[in-house]
Short mmCIF file of C-alpha atoms and ligand atoms in Angstrom, two decimals:
data_model
loop_
_atom_site.label_atom_id
_atom_site.label_comp_id
_atom_site.label_asym_id
_atom_site.label_seq_id
_atom_site.Cartn_x
_atom_site.Cartn_y
_atom_site.Cartn_z
CA MET A 1 -13.62 13.50 23.73
CA ASN A 2 -16.05 13.86 20.84
CA SER A 3 -15.24 12.81 17.31
CA GLU A 4 -14.39 16.28 16.10
CA GLU A 5 -11.98 17.00 18.96
CA LEU A 6 -10.36 13.68 18.15
CA ILE A 7 -9.84 14.65 14.52
CA ARG A 8 -8.45 18.06 15.51
CA LEU A 9 -6.02 16.37 17.89
CA THR A 10 -4.88 14.00 15.14
CA TYR A 11 -4.02 16.95 13.01
CA ALA A 12 -2.62 19.16 15.76
CA ASN A 13 0.93 18.56 14.58
CA HIS A 14 0.00 18.77 10.95
CA LYS A 15 -1.74 22.11 11.04
CA MET A 16 -0.77 23.81 7.87
CA ILE A 17 -1.91 26.60 5.73
CA LEU A 18 -2.69 25.11 2.36
CA ASN A 19 -2.93 27.15 -0.75
CA ASP A 20 -6.53 27.54 -1.91
CA PHE A 21 -7.52 24.67 -4.20
CA ASP A 22 -10.07 23.03 -6.49
CA PHE A 23 -9.92 19.26 -6.02
CA VAL A 24 -11.45 17.56 -9.06
CA LEU A 25 -12.37 13.95 -8.42
CA PHE A 26 -12.93 11.80 -11.51
CA GLY A 27 -14.84 8.70 -10.39
CA GLY A 28 -16.47 10.96 -7.82
CA SER A 29 -19.43 8.67 -7.24
CA GLY A 30 -17.39 5.46 -7.37
CA ASP A 31 -16.50 2.96 -4.68
CA LEU A 32 -13.07 4.39 -3.81
CA ALA A 33 -14.44 7.91 -3.57
CA MET A 34 -17.16 6.81 -1.16
CA ARG A 35 -15.08 4.40 0.94
CA LYS A 36 -11.79 6.25 1.21
CA LEU A 37 -11.38 9.56 -0.56
CA LEU A 38 -14.40 11.57 0.60
CA PRO A 39 -14.08 10.33 4.22
CA ALA A 40 -10.39 11.30 4.18
CA LEU A 41 -11.18 14.72 2.72
CA PHE A 42 -13.83 15.18 5.40
CA SER A 43 -11.27 14.55 8.16
CA CYS A 44 -8.85 17.05 6.64
CA SER A 45 -11.65 19.54 6.29
CA VAL A 46 -12.92 19.20 9.85
CA ALA A 47 -9.38 19.50 11.16
CA GLY A 48 -9.29 22.98 9.73
CA SER A 49 -6.55 22.13 7.23
CA PHE A 50 -8.49 23.53 4.27
CA PRO A 51 -8.92 27.16 3.28
CA ASP A 52 -12.57 28.25 3.57
CA THR A 53 -12.94 28.66 -0.16
CA ALA A 54 -11.37 25.30 -1.14
CA ARG A 55 -13.70 23.09 -3.16
CA ILE A 56 -14.16 19.48 -4.09
CA ILE A 57 -15.59 18.92 -7.54
CA CYS A 58 -16.90 15.38 -8.01
CA ILE A 59 -17.27 14.12 -11.55
CA GLY A 60 -19.78 11.43 -12.45
CA ARG A 61 -21.93 10.30 -15.36
CA ASN A 62 -25.25 10.25 -13.54
CA ASP A 63 -27.75 12.95 -14.26
CA TRP A 64 -27.91 14.19 -10.67
CA GLU A 65 -28.70 17.53 -9.15
CA GLN A 66 -26.42 18.80 -6.40
CA GLU A 67 -28.85 17.58 -3.69
CA ASP A 68 -29.06 14.09 -5.24
CA PHE A 69 -25.31 13.76 -5.05
CA HIS A 70 -25.18 15.06 -1.48
CA ARG A 71 -27.77 12.44 -0.56
CA GLU A 72 -25.60 9.81 -2.24
CA ILE A 73 -22.61 10.86 -0.12
CA ASP A 74 -24.81 10.84 2.97
CA LYS A 75 -25.77 7.28 2.19
CA LYS A 76 -22.49 5.84 0.98
CA ALA A 77 -19.56 7.85 2.38
CA LYS A 78 -20.70 8.78 5.88
CA ILE A 79 -20.65 5.16 7.07
CA HIS A 80 -16.94 4.98 6.26
CA LEU A 81 -15.90 7.79 8.53
CA LYS A 82 -13.57 6.05 10.96
CA LYS A 83 -13.88 8.75 13.56
CA ASN A 84 -17.60 8.48 14.28
CA ILE A 85 -20.47 10.28 12.69
CA PRO A 86 -19.80 14.00 12.53
CA ASP A 87 -22.16 16.57 13.96
CA THR A 88 -24.62 18.02 11.49
CA ALA A 89 -22.98 21.42 11.23
CA SER A 90 -19.53 20.21 10.23
CA TRP A 91 -20.96 17.62 7.85
CA GLN A 92 -23.00 20.37 6.21
CA THR A 93 -19.91 22.60 5.98
CA PHE A 94 -18.14 19.73 4.23
CA LEU A 95 -21.05 19.13 1.85
CA ASN A 96 -21.05 22.82 1.02
CA ARG A 97 -17.57 22.43 -0.44
CA ILE A 98 -18.72 19.69 -2.79
CA VAL A 99 -19.89 20.44 -6.28
CA TYR A 100 -21.20 17.69 -8.54
CA VAL A 101 -20.44 17.93 -12.25
CA ARG A 102 -21.93 15.57 -14.78
CA LEU A 103 -19.40 14.71 -17.42
CA ASP A 104 -18.41 11.87 -19.74
CA ALA A 105 -14.70 11.56 -19.05
CA ASP A 106 -13.90 10.32 -22.55
CA ASP A 107 -16.08 12.84 -24.37
CA LEU A 108 -14.26 16.12 -25.03
CA GLY A 109 -17.62 17.70 -25.85
CA SER A 110 -18.72 17.44 -22.22
CA TYR A 111 -15.69 19.24 -20.71
CA PRO A 112 -17.15 22.76 -20.87
CA ALA A 113 -19.12 21.74 -17.75
CA LEU A 114 -15.80 21.31 -15.94
CA VAL A 115 -14.38 24.51 -17.39
CA ALA A 116 -17.36 26.30 -15.91
CA ALA A 117 -16.96 24.61 -12.51
CA VAL A 118 -13.27 25.28 -11.76
CA ARG A 119 -11.94 28.70 -10.90
CA ASP A 120 -9.97 30.24 -13.71
CA ASP A 121 -7.00 31.35 -11.63
CA ALA A 122 -3.52 29.82 -11.97
CA ALA A 123 -2.70 30.89 -8.39
CA ILE A 124 -5.23 28.33 -7.10
CA THR A 125 -3.93 24.77 -6.83
CA ARG A 126 -5.88 22.43 -9.04
CA VAL A 127 -5.78 18.70 -8.37
CA TYR A 128 -7.18 16.11 -10.78
CA TYR A 129 -7.64 12.84 -8.95
CA LEU A 130 -8.23 10.00 -11.43
CA ALA A 131 -10.08 7.31 -9.46
CA THR A 132 -11.06 5.69 -12.76
CA PRO A 133 -10.00 2.60 -14.71
CA PRO A 134 -6.48 3.19 -16.10
CA GLY A 135 -7.84 2.87 -19.63
CA LEU A 136 -9.23 6.38 -19.15
CA PHE A 137 -6.07 8.09 -17.86
CA SER A 138 -4.69 9.19 -21.22
CA LYS A 139 -8.05 10.20 -22.54
CA ILE A 140 -8.83 12.35 -19.50
CA CYS A 141 -5.40 14.00 -19.55
CA GLY A 142 -5.74 14.69 -23.27
CA ASN A 143 -9.21 16.16 -22.78
CA LEU A 144 -8.01 18.34 -19.90
CA ALA A 145 -5.18 19.70 -22.04
CA ALA A 146 -7.47 20.24 -25.04
CA SER A 147 -9.92 22.14 -22.82
CA ASN A 148 -7.09 24.33 -21.53
CA LEU A 149 -7.63 23.06 -18.01
CA VAL A 150 -3.99 22.41 -17.07
CA HIS A 151 -1.83 25.19 -15.66
CA LYS A 152 1.46 25.32 -13.76
CA ASN A 153 -0.31 24.80 -10.43
CA SER A 154 -2.19 21.71 -11.62
CA ARG A 155 -1.44 18.20 -10.36
CA VAL A 156 -2.72 14.80 -11.35
CA VAL A 157 -3.13 11.83 -9.02
CA LEU A 158 -3.19 8.34 -10.56
CA GLU A 159 -4.81 5.46 -8.71
CA LYS A 160 -3.69 1.89 -9.22
CA PRO A 161 -3.71 -0.33 -11.19
CA LEU A 162 -1.02 1.62 -13.02
CA GLY A 163 -0.85 -0.71 -15.98
CA ARG A 164 -1.03 -4.48 -16.21
CA ASP A 165 2.46 -5.03 -17.62
CA LEU A 166 5.55 -3.05 -18.60
CA ALA A 167 4.21 -1.93 -21.97
CA SER A 168 0.94 -0.56 -20.57
CA ALA A 169 2.76 1.16 -17.66
CA LYS A 170 5.13 2.81 -20.17
CA GLN A 171 2.19 3.89 -22.24
CA ILE A 172 0.46 5.50 -19.24
CA ASN A 173 3.69 7.27 -18.24
CA ALA A 174 4.24 8.54 -21.78
CA GLU A 175 0.67 9.70 -22.40
CA VAL A 176 0.16 11.35 -19.01
CA GLY A 177 3.67 12.79 -19.39
CA CYS A 178 2.59 14.63 -22.55
CA VAL A 179 0.26 16.75 -20.41
CA PHE A 180 1.81 16.86 -16.93
CA SER A 181 5.48 17.13 -15.98
CA GLU A 182 6.89 14.47 -13.63
CA SER A 183 6.75 16.91 -10.70
CA GLN A 184 3.00 17.25 -11.27
CA ILE A 185 2.28 13.50 -11.28
CA PHE A 186 1.35 11.74 -8.02
CA ARG A 187 1.24 7.94 -8.44
CA ILE A 188 -0.46 6.75 -5.31
CA ASP A 189 0.38 3.60 -3.37
CA HIS A 190 -1.60 3.85 -0.16
CA TYR A 191 0.84 1.57 1.70
CA LEU A 192 3.37 4.41 1.61
CA GLY A 193 0.91 6.53 3.59
CA LYS A 194 0.73 4.05 6.46
CA GLU A 195 2.21 5.28 9.72
CA THR A 196 4.52 2.30 10.23
CA VAL A 197 6.07 2.61 6.80
CA GLN A 198 7.26 6.04 7.75
CA ASN A 199 8.28 4.75 11.13
CA LEU A 200 10.49 2.29 9.33
CA LEU A 201 12.35 5.25 7.83
CA ALA A 202 12.60 6.73 11.33
CA LEU A 203 13.82 3.43 12.77
CA ARG A 204 16.50 2.96 10.12
CA PHE A 205 17.71 6.51 9.70
CA GLY A 206 16.85 8.17 13.03
CA ASN A 207 18.85 5.70 15.14
CA VAL A 208 22.42 4.43 14.97
CA LEU A 209 21.45 1.12 16.48
CA PHE A 210 20.14 -0.80 13.50
CA GLU A 211 21.93 0.60 10.47
CA PRO A 212 25.35 -1.03 11.17
CA LEU A 213 23.57 -4.41 11.50
CA TRP A 214 21.29 -3.84 8.50
CA ARG A 215 23.30 -5.93 6.07
CA ARG A 216 24.28 -9.37 4.91
CA GLU A 217 26.87 -9.87 7.68
CA TRP A 218 24.15 -9.79 10.39
CA ILE A 219 20.82 -10.45 8.72
CA SER A 220 19.88 -13.97 7.73
CA ASP A 221 16.59 -13.34 5.89
CA VAL A 222 13.67 -10.95 5.56
CA GLN A 223 9.99 -11.85 5.26
CA ILE A 224 7.30 -9.42 4.17
CA THR A 225 3.69 -10.55 4.48
CA ILE A 226 0.43 -8.81 3.68
CA ALA A 227 -2.38 -11.23 4.52
CA GLU A 228 -6.09 -10.51 4.34
CA ASP A 229 -8.91 -12.53 5.82
CA LEU A 230 -11.37 -11.00 3.36
CA GLY A 231 -12.07 -12.59 -0.01
CA VAL A 232 -12.59 -10.82 -3.32
CA GLY A 233 -15.98 -9.47 -2.21
CA THR A 234 -17.78 -7.42 -4.81
CA ARG A 235 -14.65 -6.68 -6.85
CA MET A 236 -14.53 -9.86 -8.95
CA ASP A 237 -14.76 -7.87 -12.19
CA TYR A 238 -11.50 -6.12 -11.50
CA TYR A 239 -9.75 -8.78 -9.44
CA ASP A 240 -10.15 -11.66 -11.82
CA THR A 241 -8.27 -9.73 -14.50
CA SER A 242 -5.58 -8.79 -12.02
CA GLY A 243 -4.71 -11.38 -9.35
CA ALA A 244 -2.51 -11.07 -6.29
CA LEU A 245 0.74 -10.48 -8.17
CA ARG A 246 -0.54 -7.40 -9.99
CA ASP A 247 -2.90 -6.23 -7.24
CA MET A 248 -0.54 -6.39 -4.26
CA LEU A 249 2.96 -7.62 -5.00
CA GLN A 250 3.95 -5.40 -7.91
CA ASN A 251 3.14 -2.31 -5.84
CA HIS A 252 2.58 -2.58 -2.07
CA LEU A 253 5.01 -5.41 -1.31
CA LEU A 254 7.75 -4.12 -3.60
CA GLN A 255 7.44 -0.66 -2.08
CA LEU A 256 7.86 -2.14 1.41
CA LEU A 257 10.83 -4.15 0.20
CA CYS A 258 12.41 -0.99 -1.22
CA ILE A 259 12.09 0.87 2.07
CA VAL A 260 13.55 -2.04 4.03
CA ALA A 261 16.45 -2.55 1.64
CA MET A 262 17.36 0.88 0.28
CA GLU A 263 20.66 2.62 0.95
CA PRO A 264 20.41 5.70 3.18
CA PRO A 265 19.04 8.46 0.96
CA THR A 266 20.86 11.78 1.11
CA SER A 267 17.74 13.44 2.52
CA ILE A 268 13.99 12.91 2.74
CA ALA A 269 13.55 14.94 -0.46
CA PRO A 270 11.39 13.15 -3.07
CA ASP A 271 14.08 12.33 -5.57
CA ALA A 272 16.62 11.31 -2.94
CA VAL A 273 14.22 8.68 -1.57
CA ARG A 274 12.97 7.64 -4.98
CA ASP A 275 16.52 7.26 -6.35
CA ALA A 276 17.34 4.98 -3.42
CA LYS A 277 14.22 2.87 -4.01
CA LEU A 278 14.92 2.65 -7.72
CA GLN A 279 18.38 1.30 -7.00
CA VAL A 280 16.81 -1.58 -5.05
CA LEU A 281 14.43 -2.38 -7.91
CA HIS A 282 17.34 -2.42 -10.34
CA SER A 283 19.32 -4.72 -8.06
CA LEU A 284 16.57 -7.32 -7.63
CA ARG A 285 17.78 -10.68 -8.94
CA ARG A 286 16.19 -11.40 -12.32
CA PHE A 287 14.20 -14.61 -12.59
CA THR A 288 15.49 -17.50 -14.69
CA PRO A 289 13.44 -20.46 -16.00
CA THR A 290 14.64 -22.46 -12.99
CA THR A 291 13.83 -19.84 -10.35
CA LEU A 292 10.46 -19.11 -11.98
CA ALA A 293 9.52 -22.73 -11.46
CA GLN A 294 11.03 -23.04 -7.98
CA ASP A 295 10.81 -19.70 -6.25
CA VAL A 296 7.28 -18.51 -7.02
CA VAL A 297 4.15 -20.10 -5.56
CA ARG A 298 0.75 -19.27 -6.93
CA GLY A 299 -2.45 -20.19 -5.08
CA GLN A 300 -6.23 -19.84 -5.16
CA TYR A 301 -8.52 -20.31 -2.18
CA ARG A 302 -11.13 -23.01 -1.87
CA ALA A 303 -14.11 -23.03 0.48
CA GLY A 304 -13.21 -23.01 4.16
CA TYR A 305 -13.79 -21.23 7.46
CA ILE A 306 -12.68 -17.82 8.67
CA GLU A 307 -13.16 -17.44 12.41
CA GLY A 308 -15.63 -20.29 12.38
CA VAL A 309 -17.74 -18.86 9.56
CA ALA A 310 -18.04 -20.85 6.33
CA VAL A 311 -16.83 -18.93 3.25
CA PRO A 312 -16.99 -19.93 -0.42
CA GLY A 313 -14.05 -20.75 -2.62
CA TYR A 314 -12.72 -18.23 -5.15
CA ARG A 315 -14.47 -19.91 -8.09
CA ASP A 316 -17.78 -19.88 -6.22
CA GLU A 317 -17.74 -16.19 -5.32
CA ALA A 318 -20.37 -13.90 -6.86
CA ASP A 319 -19.64 -13.23 -10.56
CA ALA A 320 -16.73 -15.68 -10.58
CA ASP A 321 -15.61 -17.65 -13.59
CA PRO A 322 -15.90 -21.27 -12.37
CA HIS A 323 -12.71 -22.12 -14.27
CA SER A 324 -10.74 -19.02 -13.30
CA ARG A 325 -6.97 -19.47 -13.04
CA THR A 326 -6.44 -16.11 -11.30
CA GLU A 327 -4.27 -16.32 -8.20
CA SER A 328 -5.51 -15.01 -4.86
CA PHE A 329 -2.19 -15.87 -3.22
CA VAL A 330 1.43 -15.47 -4.21
CA ALA A 331 4.66 -16.13 -2.37
CA LEU A 332 8.12 -15.71 -3.79
CA LYS A 333 11.75 -15.66 -2.91
CA THR A 334 14.13 -13.09 -4.30
CA GLU A 335 17.60 -11.70 -3.63
CA ILE A 336 19.13 -8.29 -4.00
CA ASP A 337 22.40 -8.32 -5.88
CA SER A 338 24.31 -5.66 -3.98
CA TRP A 339 27.23 -5.47 -1.57
CA ARG A 340 24.81 -4.91 1.30
CA TRP A 341 22.40 -7.76 0.59
CA ALA A 342 24.15 -10.45 -1.49
CA GLY A 343 23.06 -13.89 -0.28
CA VAL A 344 20.17 -12.69 1.94
CA PRO A 345 16.86 -14.20 0.81
CA PHE A 346 13.83 -11.91 0.81
CA TYR A 347 10.48 -13.70 0.98
CA LEU A 348 7.36 -11.85 -0.11
CA ARG A 349 3.86 -13.20 0.45
CA THR A 350 0.32 -11.97 0.09
CA GLY A 351 -3.08 -13.58 -0.10
CA LYS A 352 -6.78 -13.28 0.42
CA ARG A 353 -8.83 -15.48 2.76
CA MET A 354 -5.92 -16.13 5.05
CA PRO A 355 -6.52 -16.61 8.80
CA ASP A 356 -5.94 -12.96 9.77
CA ARG A 357 -5.61 -9.46 8.47
CA LEU A 358 -1.94 -8.93 9.04
CA ALA A 359 0.86 -6.92 7.46
CA GLU A 360 4.36 -7.27 8.83
CA ILE A 361 8.03 -7.17 8.02
CA VAL A 362 10.17 -9.75 9.80
CA VAL A 363 13.93 -9.21 9.87
CA ARG A 364 15.78 -12.26 11.22
CA PHE A 365 19.32 -11.82 12.40
CA LYS A 366 22.06 -14.46 12.24
CA PRO A 367 22.65 -16.86 15.12
CA ILE A 368 25.35 -16.07 17.66
CA PRO A 369 28.69 -17.40 16.41
CA HIS A 370 29.57 -19.25 19.65
CA SER A 371 27.98 -19.89 23.03
CA ILE A 372 29.98 -19.06 26.16
CA PHE A 373 27.21 -20.58 28.28
CA ALA A 374 26.65 -24.18 29.26
CA GLN A 375 23.68 -24.00 26.95
CA ASP A 376 24.25 -25.21 23.42
CA SER A 377 24.25 -22.32 20.92
CA ASN A 378 21.54 -24.21 18.98
CA SER A 379 19.12 -23.54 21.80
CA PHE A 380 19.52 -19.80 21.27
CA GLN A 381 16.88 -18.24 19.11
CA PRO A 382 18.30 -15.69 16.70
CA ASN A 383 17.24 -12.09 17.26
CA VAL A 384 14.23 -11.07 15.23
CA LEU A 385 12.81 -7.62 14.60
CA VAL A 386 9.13 -7.62 13.68
CA ILE A 387 7.71 -4.42 12.25
CA ARG A 388 3.90 -4.56 12.31
CA LEU A 389 1.76 -2.43 10.01
CA GLN A 390 -1.56 -4.20 10.62
CA PRO A 391 -3.78 -4.86 12.49
CA ASP A 392 -1.95 -2.79 15.13
CA GLU A 393 1.21 -0.79 14.56
CA GLY A 394 4.33 -1.58 16.46
CA LEU A 395 7.72 -3.17 16.79
CA THR A 396 8.80 -6.30 18.59
CA LEU A 397 12.46 -7.14 19.14
CA HIS A 398 13.11 -10.75 20.12
CA LEU A 399 16.15 -11.15 22.33
CA MET A 400 17.68 -13.80 24.59
CA ALA A 401 17.72 -13.02 28.34
CA LYS A 402 18.69 -14.83 31.50
CA THR A 403 15.88 -16.49 33.44
CA PRO A 404 15.72 -15.51 37.13
CA GLY A 405 17.46 -17.87 39.57
CA ASP A 406 20.93 -19.06 40.25
CA SER A 407 21.50 -21.03 37.08
CA MET A 408 22.66 -19.32 33.90
CA ARG A 409 19.78 -20.35 31.64
CA LEU A 410 18.76 -18.09 28.78
CA LYS A 411 15.39 -17.92 27.15
CA PRO A 412 13.77 -15.80 24.42
CA VAL A 413 12.04 -12.57 25.54
CA GLU A 414 10.32 -9.77 23.66
CA LEU A 415 10.84 -6.02 23.74
CA GLU A 416 7.56 -4.61 22.56
CA MET A 417 6.59 -1.16 21.37
CA ASP A 418 3.02 -0.34 20.45
CA PHE A 419 2.87 2.95 18.55
CA LEU A 420 -0.64 3.74 19.68
CA GLU A 421 0.22 3.32 23.36
CA THR A 422 3.59 5.01 23.09
CA PHE A 423 2.33 8.17 21.47
CA ARG A 424 -1.22 8.08 22.81
CA ALA A 425 -2.26 10.16 19.86
CA PRO A 426 -4.82 9.23 17.24
CA ARG A 427 -3.55 8.43 13.78
CA MET A 428 -4.15 9.74 10.34
CA GLU A 429 -5.44 7.31 7.77
CA ALA A 430 -3.08 6.61 4.86
CA TYR A 431 -5.33 8.45 2.41
CA GLU A 432 -5.60 11.50 4.70
CA ARG A 433 -1.84 11.88 4.82
CA LEU A 434 -1.40 11.27 1.10
CA LEU A 435 -4.15 13.70 0.07
CA LEU A 436 -2.59 16.41 2.22
CA ASP A 437 0.76 15.66 0.58
CA VAL A 438 -0.83 16.07 -2.84
CA LEU A 439 -2.33 19.40 -1.79
CA ARG A 440 0.98 20.72 -0.52
CA GLY A 441 2.90 19.29 -3.51
CA GLN A 442 5.03 16.87 -1.46
CA LEU A 443 6.11 13.93 -3.66
CA THR A 444 8.26 11.79 -1.33
CA LEU A 445 5.53 9.21 -0.67
CA PHE A 446 4.56 8.81 -4.32
CA MET A 447 6.13 6.61 -6.99
CA ARG A 448 8.15 8.11 -9.78
CA GLY A 449 7.55 6.91 -13.35
CA ASP A 450 10.86 5.06 -13.57
CA GLU A 451 10.14 3.20 -10.31
CA LEU A 452 6.82 2.04 -11.68
CA GLU A 453 8.43 0.75 -14.85
CA ALA A 454 11.29 -0.94 -12.98
CA ALA A 455 8.77 -2.79 -10.79
CA TRP A 456 6.83 -4.03 -13.83
CA GLU A 457 10.03 -4.98 -15.63
CA TRP A 458 11.04 -7.20 -12.73
CA ILE A 459 7.66 -8.84 -12.25
CA GLU A 460 6.76 -9.35 -15.90
CA PRO A 461 8.69 -12.61 -16.45
CA VAL A 462 6.52 -14.19 -13.74
CA LEU A 463 3.34 -13.15 -15.53
CA ASN A 464 4.70 -14.40 -18.85
CA TYR A 465 5.78 -17.71 -17.36
CA TRP A 466 2.33 -18.33 -15.86
CA GLU A 467 0.65 -17.42 -19.09
CA GLN A 468 2.90 -19.45 -21.36
CA ASN A 469 2.71 -22.52 -19.11
CA GLU A 470 -0.97 -22.08 -18.36
CA THR A 471 0.00 -22.53 -14.71
CA GLU A 472 -2.91 -23.62 -12.53
CA PRO A 473 -2.86 -21.92 -9.13
CA LEU A 474 -2.40 -24.37 -6.26
CA PRO A 475 -5.51 -24.73 -4.10
CA TYR A 476 -5.50 -23.69 -0.45
CA THR A 477 -8.31 -23.83 2.03
CA ALA A 478 -9.75 -20.47 3.06
CA GLY A 479 -8.55 -19.70 6.57
CA THR A 480 -5.08 -21.21 6.06
CA TRP A 481 -1.74 -19.58 5.26
CA GLY A 482 -1.71 -20.57 1.59
CA PRO A 483 -0.73 -23.76 -0.24
CA PRO A 484 1.77 -26.11 1.43
CA ALA A 485 4.20 -25.23 -1.39
CA ALA A 486 4.65 -21.81 0.26
CA SER A 487 6.06 -23.51 3.37
CA ALA A 488 8.22 -25.72 1.19
CA LEU A 489 9.56 -22.62 -0.60
CA ILE A 490 10.95 -21.09 2.58
CA GLY A 491 11.75 -24.53 4.02
CA ARG A 492 14.32 -25.11 1.28
CA ASN A 493 16.55 -22.60 3.11
CA SER A 494 15.74 -24.35 6.42
CA LEU A 495 13.53 -21.41 7.38
CA GLN A 496 9.89 -21.03 8.37
CA TRP A 497 7.26 -18.34 7.99
CA ARG A 498 6.83 -16.52 11.27
CA GLU A 499 3.45 -17.99 12.18
CA GLU A 500 4.93 -21.46 11.77
CA VAL A 501 7.36 -20.84 14.63
CA LEU A 502 4.91 -19.03 16.92
CA PRO A 503 3.48 -21.03 19.80
CA GLN A 504 -0.03 -22.20 18.80
CA SER A 505 -2.73 -20.60 20.91
C1 LIG B 601 -5.61 -2.61 -2.45
C2 LIG B 601 -5.95 -3.88 -3.18
O1 LIG B 601 -4.61 -1.92 -3.13
O2 LIG B 601 -5.15 -2.93 -1.14
C3 LIG B 601 -6.98 -4.69 -2.42
O3 LIG B 601 -6.47 -3.56 -4.47
C4 LIG B 601 -6.53 -4.92 -1.00
O4 LIG B 601 -7.22 -5.93 -3.07
C5 LIG B 601 -6.11 -3.60 -0.35
O5 LIG B 601 -7.61 -5.48 -0.29
C6 LIG B 601 -5.47 -3.86 1.01
O6 LIG B 601 -5.23 -2.63 1.64
P1 LIG B 601 -5.20 -2.52 3.22
O7 LIG B 601 -4.76 -1.12 3.49
O8 LIG B 601 -6.59 -2.80 3.70
O9 LIG B 601 -4.23 -3.57 3.69
#
């Protein structure tokens, strides 16, 4: 099967007739555009999801001609196409959709160039994708409004970071909200576009099996981990002002937590799902001075080895501040104060330069109340459901089963489901799915303004505590699972992170 057939197959079930559109990409020559957005748009385009006349208008500050920009995409975006290099004809068809417009996003005087580039027809969907620093969001929206570029069929997509604390998030919401109504604003969190996240909805609400057990009576604890083996790479400029809490926990991990913990929404409609997620955020236990000191672990990697290759420490990375106190790891314990979850600890953890790239949700059930077998109930391992998002996508259910033979001995076994093998169909990348959702105006997988603010409100005391106490991150060696304090955190409840209980290979 060649690469194009593969893409068409991926989209076979998603074939849709989209309204004609102009997709305006601010930050059109930036890193995100080249690595993720243009490759994703290419896949959608090859799959035949786009109307012939649909266009992609890339905005940049460089004084390039059309051909210069096309060469730039050839050089920087093509290598990120996951589904092999396209044939020349379809790549050319894609390039033909792309128009480059030189514009200074914060200079109203340069907007006539954009006015001239978009089609002046309110029946055509117009998407403004702001892949720019958040400091420019309000300015761009204001300039769009002042240039009369926003109509009822316009949408705006905001890339993270969506603020750096509650006040800045509120400011973004308010200023963007002066130009676009809430139903026109798409706050992107690419984790919500991952296949397994949606499978989690299917697992919980498409089966009767789990939902009755999905509560404090049967669940002992939940762990959510997003680990990366990569370091900060070339993003030190951004990362050092952000850190793991702002970069990953405030958004991706909290969104996963919401989907695990939310009450059944009344439907899959955007506000039904977003109301249910908001309720979780409002029910998260607030931190106190004691829990801030005890239940949050902050770490920063030191030099070490990843798969046998020596890697530098955080403070020795390119462009690093040698005294930086930015965390590259965070682990915390929280609880959800609700009838469903009272007393169940939720552990969230993320870090860079950990041993593997891994994202998973681990739901541990309570032990059996009594053993009817000769075997002591302590030798029974509690059931565990592992939902894997990365590197592969799947589910593993850990059960106890009888070993063959005439004695009644039980041992742990695994029921395994690999999504790729089960469906034998190629997947869509998170950004492909989310961009199509933007184009068809489907908001379910995007954060609402109040969700964003509730997440910042909950996390902000941690940021303030670190700042006020000038908390030094604890060192951990690259290639390990974070500082020992992270094991101690979960150990206080006599629990262990999942890799600590796995047999060592
Ligand atoms: C981004 C963060 O949102 O997510 C990055 O800014 C991180 O620091 C990335 O590397 C991880 O995404 P994924 O999909 O590769 O797990």
